[in-house]
C-alpha cells in the first residue's frame, strides 16, 4: 500500500510538471519554407501519451495512472481560463482545443484499457 501511495504521488508530481511544460510549449512552431509547422503540439501530445501509457504499463495500476492523469490535466484546466489581468495561456483556437481535449481522451483510453492476462509459459515455448 505504501509503495502504491509513493508511486501515485510521484506520478502526480510528474504529471503536474508535464502539464505545465506542455501548456506553455504547445504553441511552438517552426518556420519551414514559408509555412509554420506546429512542433509544440506534437511534442506535447506525444509526451502526454507516452507518460500516461508508461504509468499504466510500469505500475500496472489504474490508481497510479489516475494520479498521473490528474496531475497532467489540472494545469491544462487551470490555464484554460482567463487570468485576473485578462491574459489567457491556452488560447481557444485549433491548437488550444487540441491541447485541451486530446490528453483527456488519451487518459480515458489508457484508464479504460483492460488488464491483459499474463501469457502462459507454454505459449512462449511454441514460438
mmCIF file of N, CA and C in Angstrom:
data_model
loop_
_atom_site.group_PDB
_atom_site.id
_atom_site.type_symbol
_atom_site.label_atom_id
_atom_site.label_comp_id
_atom_site.label_asym_id
_atom_site.label_seq_id
_atom_site.Cartn_x
_atom_site.Cartn_y
_atom_site.Cartn_z
ATOM 1 N N UNK A 1 0.815 -1.191 0.000
ATOM 2 C CA UNK A 1 0.000 0.000 0.000
ATOM 3 C C UNK A 1 0.863 1.262 0.000
ATOM 4 N N UNK A 2 1.927 1.245 0.804
ATOM 5 C CA UNK A 2 2.809 2.395 0.877
ATOM 6 C C UNK A 2 3.542 2.612 -0.445
ATOM 7 N N UNK A 3 3.888 1.515 -1.134
ATOM 8 C CA UNK A 3 4.562 1.601 -2.418
ATOM 9 C C UNK A 3 3.648 2.255 -3.459
ATOM 10 N N UNK A 4 2.370 1.883 -3.457
ATOM 11 C CA UNK A 4 1.419 2.449 -4.408
ATOM 12 C C UNK A 4 1.179 3.926 -4.127
ATOM 13 N N UNK A 5 1.169 4.315 -2.843
ATOM 14 C CA UNK A 5 0.993 5.712 -2.474
ATOM 15 C C UNK A 5 2.171 6.550 -2.953
ATOM 16 N N UNK A 6 3.372 6.038 -2.766
ATOM 17 C CA UNK A 6 4.560 6.746 -3.234
ATOM 18 C C UNK A 6 4.591 6.866 -4.749
ATOM 19 N N UNK A 7 4.230 5.787 -5.435
ATOM 20 C CA UNK A 7 4.196 5.825 -6.903
ATOM 21 C C UNK A 7 3.115 6.779 -7.392
ATOM 22 N N UNK A 8 1.990 6.823 -6.699
ATOM 23 C CA UNK A 8 0.914 7.741 -7.085
ATOM 24 C C UNK A 8 1.337 9.188 -6.893
ATOM 25 N N UNK A 9 2.006 9.480 -5.788
ATOM 26 C CA UNK A 9 2.491 10.835 -5.541
ATOM 27 C C UNK A 9 3.519 11.244 -6.586
ATOM 28 N N UNK A 10 4.420 10.346 -6.910
ATOM 29 C CA UNK A 10 5.425 10.626 -7.938
ATOM 30 C C UNK A 10 4.775 10.846 -9.300
ATOM 31 N N UNK A 11 3.790 10.023 -9.646
ATOM 32 C CA UNK A 11 3.088 10.183 -10.924
ATOM 33 C C UNK A 11 2.333 11.502 -10.965
ATOM 34 N N UNK A 12 1.728 11.907 -9.843
ATOM 35 C CA UNK A 12 1.006 13.173 -9.788
ATOM 36 C C UNK A 12 1.941 14.353 -10.012
ATOM 37 N N UNK A 13 3.079 14.354 -9.333
ATOM 38 C CA UNK A 13 4.046 15.451 -9.476
ATOM 39 C C UNK A 13 4.620 15.478 -10.893
ATOM 40 N N UNK A 14 4.949 14.323 -11.441
ATOM 41 C CA UNK A 14 5.460 14.264 -12.813
ATOM 42 C C UNK A 14 4.393 14.742 -13.801
ATOM 43 N N UNK A 15 3.133 14.379 -13.553
ATOM 44 C CA UNK A 15 2.044 14.850 -14.401
ATOM 45 C C UNK A 15 1.876 16.354 -14.324
ATOM 46 N N UNK A 16 2.000 16.923 -13.115
ATOM 47 C CA UNK A 16 1.933 18.376 -12.969
ATOM 48 C C UNK A 16 3.019 19.067 -13.793
ATOM 49 N N UNK A 17 4.223 18.560 -13.689
ATOM 50 C CA UNK A 17 5.341 19.153 -14.431
ATOM 51 C C UNK A 17 5.090 19.045 -15.929
ATOM 52 N N UNK A 18 4.685 17.875 -16.384
ATOM 53 C CA UNK A 18 4.421 17.675 -17.803
ATOM 54 C C UNK A 18 3.257 18.545 -18.279
ATOM 55 N N UNK A 19 2.234 18.695 -17.454
ATOM 56 C CA UNK A 19 1.095 19.527 -17.818
ATOM 57 C C UNK A 19 1.473 20.993 -17.966
ATOM 58 N N UNK A 20 2.299 21.493 -17.058
ATOM 59 C CA UNK A 20 2.733 22.897 -17.140
ATOM 60 C C UNK A 20 3.654 23.100 -18.330
ATOM 61 N N UNK A 21 4.617 22.217 -18.509
ATOM 62 C CA UNK A 21 5.553 22.350 -19.634
ATOM 63 C C UNK A 21 4.813 22.226 -20.967
ATOM 64 N N UNK A 22 3.911 21.259 -21.072
ATOM 65 C CA UNK A 22 3.140 21.093 -22.299
ATOM 66 C C UNK A 22 2.236 22.275 -22.588
ATOM 67 N N UNK A 23 1.671 22.849 -21.530
ATOM 68 C CA UNK A 23 0.794 24.007 -21.713
ATOM 69 C C UNK A 23 1.552 25.194 -22.286
ATOM 70 N N UNK A 24 2.737 25.450 -21.790
ATOM 71 C CA UNK A 24 3.499 26.578 -22.298
ATOM 72 C C UNK A 24 4.256 26.244 -23.582
ATOM 73 N N UNK A 25 4.349 24.976 -23.925
ATOM 74 C CA UNK A 25 5.077 24.553 -25.112
ATOM 75 C C UNK A 25 4.164 24.274 -26.308
ATOM 76 N N UNK A 26 2.876 24.068 -26.104
ATOM 77 C CA UNK A 26 2.001 23.564 -27.170
ATOM 78 C C UNK A 26 1.848 24.520 -28.344
ATOM 79 N N UNK A 27 2.175 25.773 -28.190
ATOM 80 C CA UNK A 27 2.030 26.741 -29.276
ATOM 81 C C UNK A 27 3.316 26.909 -30.094
ATOM 82 N N UNK A 28 4.333 26.142 -29.805
ATOM 83 C CA UNK A 28 5.600 26.267 -30.503
ATOM 84 C C UNK A 28 5.485 25.901 -31.977
ATOM 85 N N UNK A 29 6.014 26.758 -32.844
ATOM 86 C CA UNK A 29 6.023 26.493 -34.276
ATOM 87 C C UNK A 29 7.425 26.747 -34.807
ATOM 88 N N UNK A 30 7.714 26.115 -35.926
ATOM 89 C CA UNK A 30 8.979 26.341 -36.609
ATOM 90 C C UNK A 30 8.656 26.656 -38.062
ATOM 91 N N UNK A 31 9.277 27.702 -38.558
ATOM 92 C CA UNK A 31 9.028 28.101 -39.939
ATOM 93 C C UNK A 31 9.877 27.297 -40.903
ATOM 94 N N UNK A 32 9.223 26.629 -41.842
ATOM 95 C CA UNK A 32 9.917 25.852 -42.863
ATOM 96 C C UNK A 32 9.326 26.214 -44.214
ATOM 97 N N UNK A 33 10.106 26.835 -45.049
ATOM 98 C CA UNK A 33 9.658 27.149 -46.405
ATOM 99 C C UNK A 33 8.413 28.025 -46.461
ATOM 100 N N UNK A 34 8.290 28.963 -45.569
ATOM 101 C CA UNK A 34 7.153 29.866 -45.603
ATOM 102 C C UNK A 34 5.916 29.364 -44.883
ATOM 103 N N UNK A 35 5.948 28.171 -44.319
ATOM 104 C CA UNK A 35 4.810 27.684 -43.527
ATOM 105 C C UNK A 35 5.284 27.418 -42.104
ATOM 106 N N UNK A 36 4.380 27.488 -41.178
ATOM 107 C CA UNK A 36 4.685 27.217 -39.776
ATOM 108 C C UNK A 36 4.257 25.801 -39.417
ATOM 109 N N UNK A 37 5.205 24.992 -39.007
ATOM 110 C CA UNK A 37 4.912 23.624 -38.571
ATOM 111 C C UNK A 37 4.740 23.617 -37.060
ATOM 112 N N UNK A 38 3.613 23.105 -36.566
ATOM 113 C CA UNK A 38 3.343 23.144 -35.120
ATOM 114 C C UNK A 38 4.031 22.018 -34.357
ATOM 115 N N UNK A 39 5.310 22.144 -34.137
ATOM 116 C CA UNK A 39 6.053 21.099 -33.450
ATOM 117 C C UNK A 39 5.673 21.020 -31.972
ATOM 118 N N UNK A 40 5.268 22.120 -31.373
ATOM 119 C CA UNK A 40 4.967 22.144 -29.948
ATOM 120 C C UNK A 40 3.810 21.249 -29.565
ATOM 121 N N UNK A 41 2.733 21.298 -30.331
ATOM 122 C CA UNK A 41 1.567 20.476 -30.007
ATOM 123 C C UNK A 41 1.872 18.996 -30.207
ATOM 124 N N UNK A 42 2.661 18.693 -31.228
ATOM 125 C CA UNK A 42 3.025 17.295 -31.499
ATOM 126 C C UNK A 42 3.858 16.742 -30.344
ATOM 127 N N UNK A 43 4.859 17.488 -29.922
ATOM 128 C CA UNK A 43 5.724 17.035 -28.828
ATOM 129 C C UNK A 43 4.935 16.957 -27.517
ATOM 130 N N UNK A 44 4.073 17.926 -27.269
ATOM 131 C CA UNK A 44 3.298 17.933 -26.024
ATOM 132 C C UNK A 44 2.324 16.769 -25.951
ATOM 133 N N UNK A 45 1.602 16.506 -27.027
ATOM 134 C CA UNK A 45 0.639 15.401 -27.024
ATOM 135 C C UNK A 45 1.362 14.051 -26.966
ATOM 136 N N UNK A 46 2.450 13.907 -27.718
ATOM 137 C CA UNK A 46 3.220 12.656 -27.648
ATOM 138 C C UNK A 46 3.810 12.446 -26.258
ATOM 139 N N UNK A 47 4.285 13.523 -25.642
ATOM 140 C CA UNK A 47 4.809 13.410 -24.280
ATOM 141 C C UNK A 47 3.739 12.987 -23.293
ATOM 142 N N UNK A 48 2.548 13.564 -23.425
ATOM 143 C CA UNK A 48 1.439 13.189 -22.535
ATOM 144 C C UNK A 48 1.042 11.740 -22.757
ATOM 145 N N UNK A 49 0.965 11.319 -24.027
ATOM 146 C CA UNK A 49 0.588 9.937 -24.325
ATOM 147 C C UNK A 49 1.627 8.958 -23.786
ATOM 148 N N UNK A 50 2.891 9.232 -24.016
ATOM 149 C CA UNK A 50 3.947 8.343 -23.521
ATOM 150 C C UNK A 50 3.945 8.285 -21.999
ATOM 151 N N UNK A 51 3.721 9.424 -21.355
ATOM 152 C CA UNK A 51 3.675 9.452 -19.895
ATOM 153 C C UNK A 51 2.532 8.600 -19.363
ATOM 154 N N UNK A 52 1.344 8.765 -19.929
ATOM 155 C CA UNK A 52 0.191 8.019 -19.431
ATOM 156 C C UNK A 52 0.306 6.526 -19.718
ATOM 157 N N UNK A 53 0.742 6.175 -20.929
ATOM 158 C CA UNK A 53 0.948 4.754 -21.233
ATOM 159 C C UNK A 53 2.038 4.168 -20.344
ATOM 160 N N UNK A 54 3.089 4.936 -20.112
ATOM 161 C CA UNK A 54 4.174 4.470 -19.255
ATOM 162 C C UNK A 54 3.721 4.243 -17.822
ATOM 163 N N UNK A 55 2.898 5.150 -17.309
ATOM 164 C CA UNK A 55 2.352 4.963 -15.954
ATOM 165 C C UNK A 55 1.570 3.672 -15.861
ATOM 166 N N UNK A 56 0.753 3.428 -16.853
ATOM 167 C CA UNK A 56 -0.100 2.231 -16.813
ATOM 168 C C UNK A 56 0.725 0.959 -16.999
ATOM 169 N N UNK A 57 1.660 0.971 -17.936
ATOM 170 C CA UNK A 57 2.453 -0.229 -18.192
ATOM 171 C C UNK A 57 3.430 -0.521 -17.058
ATOM 172 N N UNK A 58 4.054 0.521 -16.524
ATOM 173 C CA UNK A 58 5.055 0.306 -15.483
ATOM 174 C C UNK A 58 4.413 -0.124 -14.172
ATOM 175 N N UNK A 59 3.350 0.579 -13.779
ATOM 176 C CA UNK A 59 2.747 0.280 -12.487
ATOM 177 C C UNK A 59 1.724 -0.846 -12.575
ATOM 178 N N UNK A 60 1.067 -0.971 -13.722
ATOM 179 C CA UNK A 60 0.008 -1.951 -13.854
ATOM 180 C C UNK A 60 -1.231 -1.582 -13.055
ATOM 181 N N UNK A 61 -1.262 -0.366 -12.551
ATOM 182 C CA UNK A 61 -2.324 0.068 -11.659
ATOM 183 C C UNK A 61 -3.069 1.259 -12.246
ATOM 184 N N UNK A 62 -4.385 1.212 -12.154
ATOM 185 C CA UNK A 62 -5.178 2.359 -12.587
ATOM 186 C C UNK A 62 -5.078 3.511 -11.592
ATOM 187 N N UNK A 63 -4.791 3.215 -10.334
ATOM 188 C CA UNK A 63 -4.688 4.256 -9.311
ATOM 189 C C UNK A 63 -3.496 5.172 -9.604
ATOM 190 N N UNK A 64 -2.354 4.590 -9.900
ATOM 191 C CA UNK A 64 -1.164 5.368 -10.219
ATOM 192 C C UNK A 64 -1.390 6.155 -11.514
ATOM 193 N N UNK A 65 -2.002 5.527 -12.486
ATOM 194 C CA UNK A 65 -2.285 6.198 -13.754
ATOM 195 C C UNK A 65 -3.274 7.336 -13.557
ATOM 196 N N UNK A 66 -4.266 7.148 -12.704
ATOM 197 C CA UNK A 66 -5.229 8.201 -12.414
ATOM 198 C C UNK A 66 -4.552 9.380 -11.725
ATOM 199 N N UNK A 67 -3.625 9.112 -10.833
ATOM 200 C CA UNK A 67 -2.885 10.190 -10.175
ATOM 201 C C UNK A 67 -2.070 10.978 -11.201
ATOM 202 N N UNK A 68 -1.413 10.288 -12.115
ATOM 203 C CA UNK A 68 -0.674 10.966 -13.176
ATOM 204 C C UNK A 68 -1.588 11.752 -14.092
ATOM 205 N N UNK A 69 -2.759 11.198 -14.378
ATOM 206 C CA UNK A 69 -3.737 11.884 -15.221
ATOM 207 C C UNK A 69 -4.213 13.168 -14.561
ATOM 208 N N UNK A 70 -4.526 13.097 -13.273
ATOM 209 C CA UNK A 70 -4.959 14.307 -12.568
ATOM 210 C C UNK A 70 -3.852 15.361 -12.565
ATOM 211 N N UNK A 71 -2.630 14.926 -12.329
ATOM 212 C CA UNK A 71 -1.511 15.861 -12.371
ATOM 213 C C UNK A 71 -1.335 16.497 -13.734
ATOM 214 N N UNK A 72 -1.579 15.753 -14.786
ATOM 215 C CA UNK A 72 -1.451 16.275 -16.145
ATOM 216 C C UNK A 72 -2.583 17.224 -16.502
ATOM 217 N N UNK A 73 -3.801 16.877 -16.119
ATOM 218 C CA UNK A 73 -4.965 17.637 -16.565
ATOM 219 C C UNK A 73 -5.259 18.872 -15.713
ATOM 220 N N UNK A 74 -4.842 18.922 -14.471
ATOM 221 C CA UNK A 74 -5.113 20.090 -13.625
ATOM 222 C C UNK A 74 -4.494 21.364 -14.199
ATOM 223 N N UNK A 75 -3.207 21.376 -14.604
ATOM 224 C CA UNK A 75 -2.673 22.617 -15.196
ATOM 225 C C UNK A 75 -3.377 22.999 -16.500
ATOM 226 N N UNK A 76 -3.750 22.015 -17.298
ATOM 227 C CA UNK A 76 -4.459 22.312 -18.541
ATOM 228 C C UNK A 76 -5.791 22.983 -18.218
ATOM 229 N N UNK A 77 -6.488 22.460 -17.216
ATOM 230 C CA UNK A 77 -7.764 23.032 -16.807
ATOM 231 C C UNK A 77 -7.583 24.449 -16.263
ATOM 232 N N UNK A 78 -6.609 24.647 -15.390
ATOM 233 C CA UNK A 78 -6.404 25.952 -14.761
ATOM 234 C C UNK A 78 -5.991 26.999 -15.793
ATOM 235 N N UNK A 79 -5.089 26.645 -16.684
ATOM 236 C CA UNK A 79 -4.589 27.620 -17.655
ATOM 237 C C UNK A 79 -5.545 27.844 -18.823
ATOM 238 N N UNK A 80 -6.651 27.121 -18.873
ATOM 239 C CA UNK A 80 -7.644 27.345 -19.925
ATOM 240 C C UNK A 80 -8.515 28.563 -19.645
ATOM 241 N N UNK A 81 -8.536 29.009 -18.405
ATOM 242 C CA UNK A 81 -9.369 30.145 -18.040
ATOM 243 C C UNK A 81 -8.601 31.453 -18.165
ATOM 244 N N UNK A 82 -9.339 32.534 -18.255
ATOM 245 C CA UNK A 82 -8.747 33.867 -18.313
ATOM 246 C C UNK A 82 -8.196 34.219 -16.941
ATOM 247 N N UNK A 83 -6.977 34.768 -16.931
ATOM 248 C CA UNK A 83 -6.345 35.156 -15.678
ATOM 249 C C UNK A 83 -6.918 36.454 -15.133
ATOM 250 N N UNK A 84 -6.484 36.858 -13.931
ATOM 251 C CA UNK A 84 -7.020 38.068 -13.314
ATOM 252 C C UNK A 84 -6.730 39.334 -14.128
ATOM 253 N N UNK A 85 -5.645 39.336 -14.863
ATOM 254 C CA UNK A 85 -5.307 40.500 -15.685
ATOM 255 C C UNK A 85 -5.884 40.428 -17.081
ATOM 256 N N UNK A 86 -6.631 39.384 -17.376
ATOM 257 C CA UNK A 86 -7.227 39.227 -18.697
ATOM 258 C C UNK A 86 -6.396 38.406 -19.660
ATOM 259 N N UNK A 87 -5.245 37.891 -19.204
ATOM 260 C CA UNK A 87 -4.403 37.098 -20.091
ATOM 261 C C UNK A 87 -4.898 35.656 -20.145
ATOM 262 N N UNK A 88 -4.634 35.018 -21.276
ATOM 263 C CA UNK A 88 -5.033 33.630 -21.481
ATOM 264 C C UNK A 88 -3.808 32.856 -21.953
ATOM 265 N N UNK A 89 -3.511 31.741 -21.299
ATOM 266 C CA UNK A 89 -2.359 30.933 -21.687
ATOM 267 C C UNK A 89 -2.746 29.977 -22.803
ATOM 268 N N UNK A 90 -3.880 29.289 -22.659
ATOM 269 C CA UNK A 90 -4.345 28.370 -23.695
ATOM 270 C C UNK A 90 -5.438 29.091 -24.489
ATOM 271 N N UNK A 91 -5.053 29.630 -25.628
ATOM 272 C CA UNK A 91 -5.994 30.339 -26.497
ATOM 273 C C UNK A 91 -6.931 29.310 -27.123
ATOM 274 N N UNK A 92 -8.201 29.644 -27.223
ATOM 275 C CA UNK A 92 -9.187 28.687 -27.728
ATOM 276 C C UNK A 92 -9.250 28.718 -29.260
ATOM 277 N N UNK A 93 -8.141 28.363 -29.872
ATOM 278 C CA UNK A 93 -8.097 28.145 -31.321
ATOM 279 C C UNK A 93 -7.855 26.650 -31.535
ATOM 280 N N UNK A 94 -7.473 26.263 -32.732
ATOM 281 C CA UNK A 94 -7.301 24.847 -33.023
ATOM 282 C C UNK A 94 -6.248 24.191 -32.128
ATOM 283 N N UNK A 95 -5.082 24.825 -31.996
ATOM 284 C CA UNK A 95 -4.026 24.243 -31.159
ATOM 285 C C UNK A 95 -4.449 24.170 -29.700
ATOM 286 N N UNK A 96 -5.111 25.198 -29.224
ATOM 287 C CA UNK A 96 -5.566 25.210 -27.840
ATOM 288 C C UNK A 96 -6.604 24.139 -27.564
ATOM 289 N N UNK A 97 -7.525 23.963 -28.491
ATOM 290 C CA UNK A 97 -8.557 22.931 -28.297
ATOM 291 C C UNK A 97 -7.964 21.529 -28.371
ATOM 292 N N UNK A 98 -6.982 21.337 -29.256
ATOM 293 C CA UNK A 98 -6.303 20.035 -29.307
ATOM 294 C C UNK A 98 -5.632 19.764 -27.970
ATOM 295 N N UNK A 99 -4.949 20.767 -27.410
ATOM 296 C CA UNK A 99 -4.265 20.571 -26.125
ATOM 297 C C UNK A 99 -5.269 20.418 -24.986
ATOM 298 N N UNK A 100 -6.429 21.031 -25.093
ATOM 299 C CA UNK A 100 -7.462 20.875 -24.059
ATOM 300 C C UNK A 100 -8.036 19.463 -24.032
ATOM 301 N N UNK A 101 -8.314 18.890 -25.197
ATOM 302 C CA UNK A 101 -9.111 17.670 -25.245
ATOM 303 C C UNK A 101 -8.339 16.383 -25.522
ATOM 304 N N UNK A 102 -7.285 16.419 -26.312
ATOM 305 C CA UNK A 102 -6.601 15.179 -26.698
ATOM 306 C C UNK A 102 -5.941 14.479 -25.508
ATOM 307 N N UNK A 103 -5.242 15.183 -24.599
ATOM 308 C CA UNK A 103 -4.703 14.457 -23.439
ATOM 309 C C UNK A 103 -5.796 13.809 -22.578
ATOM 310 N N UNK A 104 -6.946 14.460 -22.469
ATOM 311 C CA UNK A 104 -8.048 13.872 -21.696
ATOM 312 C C UNK A 104 -8.584 12.623 -22.386
ATOM 313 N N UNK A 105 -8.687 12.658 -23.707
ATOM 314 C CA UNK A 105 -9.152 11.476 -24.450
ATOM 315 C C UNK A 105 -8.152 10.329 -24.349
ATOM 316 N N UNK A 106 -6.880 10.654 -24.411
ATOM 317 C CA UNK A 106 -5.848 9.624 -24.252
ATOM 318 C C UNK A 106 -5.938 9.019 -22.854
ATOM 319 N N UNK A 107 -6.141 9.869 -21.852
ATOM 320 C CA UNK A 107 -6.242 9.382 -20.475
ATOM 321 C C UNK A 107 -7.433 8.450 -20.303
ATOM 322 N N UNK A 108 -8.550 8.786 -20.913
ATOM 323 C CA UNK A 108 -9.722 7.907 -20.827
ATOM 324 C C UNK A 108 -9.402 6.546 -21.439
ATOM 325 N N UNK A 109 -8.743 6.556 -22.594
ATOM 326 C CA UNK A 109 -8.382 5.295 -23.235
ATOM 327 C C UNK A 109 -7.416 4.470 -22.409
ATOM 328 N N UNK A 110 -6.420 5.126 -21.833
ATOM 329 C CA UNK A 110 -5.428 4.405 -21.023
ATOM 330 C C UNK A 110 -6.058 3.855 -19.751
ATOM 331 N N UNK A 111 -6.918 4.638 -19.121
ATOM 332 C CA UNK A 111 -7.556 4.175 -17.883
ATOM 333 C C UNK A 111 -8.581 3.073 -18.142
ATOM 334 N N UNK A 112 -9.234 3.119 -19.297
ATOM 335 C CA UNK A 112 -10.268 2.130 -19.607
ATOM 336 C C UNK A 112 -9.698 0.848 -20.207
ATOM 337 N N UNK A 113 -8.439 0.871 -20.609
ATOM 338 C CA UNK A 113 -7.837 -0.294 -21.244
ATOM 339 C C UNK A 113 -7.867 -1.475 -20.283
ATOM 340 N N UNK A 114 -8.352 -2.634 -20.730
ATOM 341 C CA UNK A 114 -8.447 -3.773 -19.814
ATOM 342 C C UNK A 114 -7.071 -4.330 -19.470
ATOM 343 N N UNK A 115 -6.998 -4.962 -18.337
ATOM 344 C CA UNK A 115 -5.759 -5.613 -17.933
ATOM 345 C C UNK A 115 -5.589 -6.858 -18.789
ATOM 346 N N UNK A 116 -4.449 -6.990 -19.417
ATOM 347 C CA UNK A 116 -4.193 -8.134 -20.283
ATOM 348 C C UNK A 116 -3.772 -9.322 -19.436
ATOM 349 N N UNK A 117 -4.274 -10.503 -19.756
ATOM 350 C CA UNK A 117 -3.868 -11.678 -18.983
ATOM 351 C C UNK A 117 -2.409 -12.020 -19.253
ATOM 352 N N UNK A 118 -1.772 -12.553 -18.248
ATOM 353 C CA UNK A 118 -0.378 -12.965 -18.404
ATOM 354 C C UNK A 118 -0.315 -14.162 -19.349
ATOM 355 N N UNK A 119 0.734 -14.189 -20.160
ATOM 356 C CA UNK A 119 0.892 -15.317 -21.069
ATOM 357 C C UNK A 119 1.372 -16.537 -20.300
ATOM 358 N N UNK A 120 0.904 -17.669 -20.729
ATOM 359 C CA UNK A 120 1.350 -18.908 -20.090
ATOM 360 C C UNK A 120 2.743 -19.260 -20.616
ATOM 361 N N UNK A 121 3.545 -19.954 -19.853
ATOM 362 C CA UNK A 121 4.879 -20.342 -20.298
ATOM 363 C C UNK A 121 4.829 -21.223 -21.548
ATOM 364 N N UNK A 122 3.786 -21.976 -21.679
ATOM 365 C CA UNK A 122 3.660 -22.857 -22.838
ATOM 366 C C UNK A 122 3.515 -22.065 -24.121
ATOM 367 N N UNK A 123 2.784 -20.971 -24.083
ATOM 368 C CA UNK A 123 2.584 -20.146 -25.285
ATOM 369 C C UNK A 123 3.923 -19.546 -25.723
ATOM 370 N N UNK A 124 4.795 -19.227 -24.778
ATOM 371 C CA UNK A 124 6.100 -18.688 -25.128
ATOM 372 C C UNK A 124 7.006 -19.738 -25.758
ATOM 373 N N UNK A 125 6.895 -20.986 -25.346
ATOM 374 C CA UNK A 125 7.779 -22.024 -25.853
ATOM 375 C C UNK A 125 7.396 -22.440 -27.276
ATOM 376 N N UNK A 126 6.166 -22.149 -27.706
ATOM 377 C CA UNK A 126 5.758 -22.525 -29.052
ATOM 378 C C UNK A 126 6.362 -21.623 -30.133
ATOM 379 N N UNK A 127 6.789 -20.447 -29.753
ATOM 380 C CA UNK A 127 7.340 -19.503 -30.745
ATOM 381 C C UNK A 127 8.773 -19.713 -31.003
#
